[in-house]
Amino acid sequence: MRLKVFEAGTLIAEADVFAVDPPMGVVMAKLFPTDAYHQSRHASVIDAEFVGDRGDILQIETPDGFAIRSERVSILDFPTLDDRETHILGIYEPSLDEIIKDHPNLTDL
């Protein structure tokens, strides 16, 4: 599933879900930034160093436009590896089953 990441209505990235932890309500996804993404504004972790909690300005949506409600969103940016992820923690709406329903590698968890 490809999620959309927004800041104040502006699409800053898309993210492909690659791992879930159902009991914890956690989803991890590979991040693909748009031109509106700014590492210093949006990433909470840069090259494995925590730089501050930036998740309060981020919103995540499913492909059909439903907002994912959770306790926290975090972007981990590793520019030296050219790799970025988002972790969505404590998801309570929609259900995790709904988020991963079309992902063939995650639905049997």
Coordinates of N, CA and C in Angstrom, one line a residue:
M1 N 0.8 -1.2 0.0 CA 0.0 0.0 0.0 C 0.9 1.2 0.0
R2 N 0.5 2.2 -0.8 CA 1.3 3.5 -0.8 C 0.5 4.5 -0.1
L3 N 1.1 5.0 1.0 CA 0.4 6.1 1.8 C 0.9 7.4 1.3
K4 N 0.2 8.5 1.7 CA 0.5 9.8 1.4 C 0.9 10.6 2.7
V5 N 1.9 11.4 2.6 CA 2.4 12.2 3.8 C 2.2 13.6 3.5
F6 N 1.5 14.3 4.3 CA 1.2 15.8 4.1 C 1.7 16.6 5.3
E7 N 2.0 17.9 5.0 CA 2.1 18.9 6.0 C 1.2 20.0 5.6
A8 N 0.2 20.3 6.4 CA -0.8 21.4 6.1 C -1.3 21.3 4.7
G9 N -1.8 20.1 4.3 CA -2.4 20.0 3.0 C -1.4 19.9 1.8
T10 N -0.1 20.0 2.0 CA 0.9 19.9 1.0 C 1.5 18.5 1.0
L11 N 1.4 17.8 -0.1 CA 2.0 16.5 -0.2 C 3.5 16.6 -0.1
I12 N 4.1 16.0 0.9 CA 5.6 16.1 1.1 C 6.3 14.8 0.7
A13 N 5.5 13.7 0.7 CA 6.1 12.4 0.3 C 5.0 11.3 0.1
E14 N 5.4 10.2 -0.5 CA 4.6 9.0 -0.5 C 5.4 7.9 0.2
A15 N 4.7 6.9 0.7 CA 5.4 5.9 1.4 C 4.8 4.5 1.2
D16 N 5.7 3.6 0.9 CA 5.3 2.2 0.6 C 5.4 1.4 1.9
V17 N 4.3 0.8 2.4 CA 4.4 0.0 3.6 C 5.2 -1.3 3.3
F18 N 6.2 -1.5 4.2 CA 7.0 -2.7 4.1 C 7.0 -3.6 5.4
A19 N 6.5 -3.1 6.5 CA 6.5 -3.9 7.7 C 5.4 -3.4 8.6
V20 N 4.9 -4.3 9.4 CA 3.9 -3.9 10.4 C 4.1 -4.7 11.7
D21 N 3.6 -4.1 12.8 CA 3.6 -4.8 14.1 C 2.2 -4.7 14.6
P22 N 1.3 -5.6 14.3 CA -0.1 -5.5 14.7 C -0.4 -5.3 16.1
P23 N 0.3 -6.0 17.1 CA -0.1 -5.8 18.5 C 0.3 -4.3 19.0
M24 N 1.3 -3.7 18.3 CA 1.7 -2.4 18.7 C 1.0 -1.3 17.9
G25 N 0.3 -1.7 16.8 CA -0.3 -0.8 15.9 C 0.7 0.1 15.2
V26 N 1.8 -0.5 14.7 CA 2.9 0.2 14.1 C 3.0 -0.2 12.6
V27 N 3.2 0.8 11.8 CA 3.5 0.6 10.4 C 4.8 1.3 10.0
M28 N 5.6 0.6 9.2 CA 6.9 1.2 8.7 C 6.8 1.2 7.2
A29 N 7.2 2.3 6.6 CA 7.1 2.5 5.2 C 8.3 3.2 4.6
K30 N 8.7 2.8 3.4 CA 9.8 3.4 2.7 C 9.3 4.7 2.1
L31 N 10.0 5.8 2.4 CA 9.6 7.2 2.1 C 10.1 7.6 0.7
F32 N 9.3 8.2 -0.1 CA 9.7 8.8 -1.4 C 9.3 10.3 -1.4
P33 N 10.2 11.2 -1.1 CA 9.8 12.6 -0.9 C 9.5 13.3 -2.2
T34 N 8.7 14.3 -2.1 CA 8.4 15.2 -3.2 C 9.3 16.4 -3.0
D35 N 9.2 17.4 -3.9 CA 10.0 18.6 -3.8 C 9.7 19.4 -2.6
A36 N 8.5 19.2 -2.0 CA 8.0 19.9 -0.8 C 8.7 19.4 0.5
Y37 N 9.3 18.2 0.4 CA 9.9 17.7 1.6 C 11.2 18.4 1.9
H38 N 11.4 18.7 3.2 CA 12.6 19.4 3.7 C 13.1 18.6 4.9
Q39 N 14.2 18.0 4.8 CA 14.8 17.2 5.8 C 14.8 17.9 7.2
S40 N 15.3 19.1 7.2 CA 15.4 19.8 8.5 C 14.1 20.1 9.1
R41 N 13.0 20.2 8.3 CA 11.7 20.5 8.8 C 10.9 19.3 9.2
H42 N 11.1 18.2 8.4 CA 10.2 17.0 8.5 C 10.8 15.8 9.2
A43 N 12.1 15.6 9.2 CA 12.7 14.4 9.7 C 12.9 14.6 11.2
S44 N 12.6 13.5 12.0 CA 12.9 13.5 13.4 C 14.3 12.9 13.7
V45 N 14.7 12.0 12.7 CA 16.0 11.4 12.9 C 16.8 11.6 11.5
I46 N 18.0 12.1 11.6 CA 18.8 12.3 10.5 C 20.2 11.6 10.7
D47 N 20.5 10.6 9.8 CA 21.7 9.8 9.9 C 21.8 9.2 11.3
A48 N 20.7 8.6 11.8 CA 20.7 7.9 13.1 C 20.8 8.9 14.3
E49 N 20.7 10.2 14.1 CA 20.7 11.1 15.3 C 19.3 11.7 15.4
F50 N 18.7 11.6 16.6 CA 17.4 12.3 16.9 C 17.7 13.8 16.9
V51 N 16.9 14.5 16.1 CA 17.1 15.9 16.0 C 15.9 16.7 16.5
G52 N 14.8 16.0 16.8 CA 13.6 16.6 17.4 C 12.4 16.0 16.9
D53 N 11.3 16.1 17.6 CA 10.0 15.5 17.2 C 9.3 16.4 16.2
R54 N 9.2 16.0 15.0 CA 8.6 16.7 13.9 C 7.2 16.2 13.5
G55 N 6.8 15.1 14.2 CA 5.6 14.4 13.7 C 4.3 15.2 13.9
D56 N 4.3 16.2 14.8 CA 3.1 16.9 15.1 C 2.6 17.7 13.9
I57 N 3.5 18.0 12.9 CA 3.0 18.7 11.7 C 2.7 17.8 10.5
L58 N 2.8 16.5 10.7 CA 2.6 15.6 9.6 C 1.2 14.9 9.7
Q59 N 0.7 14.6 8.5 CA -0.6 13.9 8.4 C -0.4 12.8 7.4
I60 N -0.9 11.6 7.7 CA -0.8 10.4 6.8 C -2.2 10.1 6.3
E61 N -2.3 9.7 5.0 CA -3.5 9.3 4.4 C -3.3 8.0 3.7
T62 N -4.4 7.2 3.6 CA -4.5 6.0 2.8 C -4.6 6.4 1.3
P63 N -4.4 5.5 0.4 CA -4.6 5.9 -1.0 C -6.0 6.5 -1.4
D64 N -7.0 6.0 -0.6 CA -8.4 6.5 -0.9 C -8.7 7.8 -0.1
G65 N -7.7 8.4 0.5 CA -7.9 9.7 1.2 C -8.4 9.7 2.6
F66 N -8.3 8.5 3.3 CA -8.7 8.5 4.7 C -7.5 8.8 5.6
A67 N -7.7 9.7 6.5 CA -6.6 10.1 7.4 C -6.3 8.9 8.4
I68 N -5.0 8.6 8.6 CA -4.6 7.6 9.6 C -4.4 8.4 10.9
R69 N -5.1 7.9 11.9 CA -5.0 8.6 13.2 C -4.1 7.7 14.1
S70 N -3.1 8.3 14.7 CA -2.1 7.5 15.4 C -1.6 8.4 16.6
E71 N -0.8 7.8 17.4 CA -0.1 8.5 18.5 C 1.0 9.3 18.0
R72 N 1.8 8.9 17.0 CA 3.0 9.6 16.5 C 3.3 9.1 15.1
V73 N 3.9 10.1 14.4 CA 4.5 9.9 13.1 C 5.9 10.3 13.1
S74 N 6.8 9.5 12.6 CA 8.2 9.9 12.6 C 8.9 9.6 11.3
I75 N 9.7 10.5 10.8 CA 10.4 10.3 9.6 C 11.9 10.1 9.9
L76 N 12.5 9.1 9.4 CA 13.9 8.8 9.6 C 14.6 8.9 8.3
D77 N 15.5 9.9 8.2 CA 16.2 10.2 7.0 C 17.7 9.9 7.1
F78 N 18.2 9.1 6.2 CA 19.6 8.7 6.2 C 20.2 9.1 4.9
P79 N 20.5 10.4 4.7 CA 21.0 10.9 3.5 C 22.3 10.2 3.0
T80 N 23.2 9.8 3.9 CA 24.4 9.2 3.5 C 24.1 7.8 2.8
L81 N 23.0 7.2 3.2 CA 22.6 5.9 2.6 C 21.5 6.1 1.5
D82 N 21.1 7.4 1.3 CA 20.0 7.7 0.3 C 18.8 6.8 0.6
D83 N 18.4 6.8 1.9 CA 17.3 6.0 2.4 C 16.4 6.8 3.4
R84 N 15.1 6.7 3.2 CA 14.2 7.4 4.1 C 13.0 6.4 4.5
E85 N 12.6 6.5 5.7 CA 11.4 5.8 6.2 C 10.5 6.6 7.0
T86 N 9.3 6.2 7.1 CA 8.4 6.8 8.1 C 7.8 5.7 8.9
H87 N 7.7 6.0 10.2 CA 7.1 5.0 11.2 C 5.9 5.7 11.8
I88 N 4.8 4.9 11.7 CA 3.5 5.4 12.2 C 3.2 4.5 13.4
L89 N 3.2 5.2 14.6 CA 3.1 4.4 15.9 C 1.8 4.6 16.6
G90 N 1.3 3.5 17.1 CA 0.0 3.6 17.9 C -1.2 3.9 17.0
I91 N -1.3 3.2 15.9 CA -2.5 3.5 15.0 C -3.8 3.0 15.6
Y92 N -4.8 3.9 15.6 CA -6.1 3.5 16.1 C -7.2 3.7 15.1
E93 N -6.9 4.4 14.0 CA -8.0 4.5 13.0 C -7.3 4.9 11.6
P94 N -7.6 4.2 10.5 CA -8.5 2.9 10.5 C -7.7 1.8 11.1
S95 N -8.4 0.6 11.1 CA -7.7 -0.6 11.7 C -6.5 -0.9 10.9
L96 N -5.6 -1.6 11.5 CA -4.4 -2.1 10.8 C -4.7 -3.0 9.7
D97 N -5.7 -3.9 9.9 CA -6.2 -4.8 8.9 C -6.6 -4.0 7.6
E98 N -7.3 -2.9 7.8 CA -7.7 -2.1 6.7 C -6.5 -1.5 5.9
I99 N -5.5 -1.1 6.7 CA -4.3 -0.5 6.1 C -3.5 -1.5 5.2
I100 N -3.4 -2.7 5.7 CA -2.6 -3.7 5.0 C -3.4 -4.7 4.1
K101 N -4.7 -4.5 4.0 CA -5.6 -5.5 3.3 C -5.2 -5.9 1.9
D102 N -4.5 -5.0 1.2 CA -4.1 -5.4 -0.2 C -2.7 -5.7 -0.3
H103 N -2.0 -5.8 0.8 CA -0.5 -6.1 0.7 C -0.3 -7.6 0.8
P104 N 0.1 -8.3 -0.2 CA 0.2 -9.7 -0.2 C 1.2 -10.3 0.8
N105 N 2.2 -9.6 1.1 CA 3.2 -10.1 2.1 C 2.9 -9.8 3.5
L106 N 1.8 -9.0 3.8 CA 1.5 -8.6 5.1 C 0.2 -9.1 5.6
T107 N -0.7 -9.6 4.8 CA -2.0 -9.9 5.2 C -2.0 -11.2 6.0
D108 N -1.0 -12.1 5.9 CA -1.0 -13.3 6.6 C -0.4 -13.2 8.0
L109 N -0.1 -12.0 8.5 CA 0.5 -11.8 9.8 C -0.4 -12.1 11.0

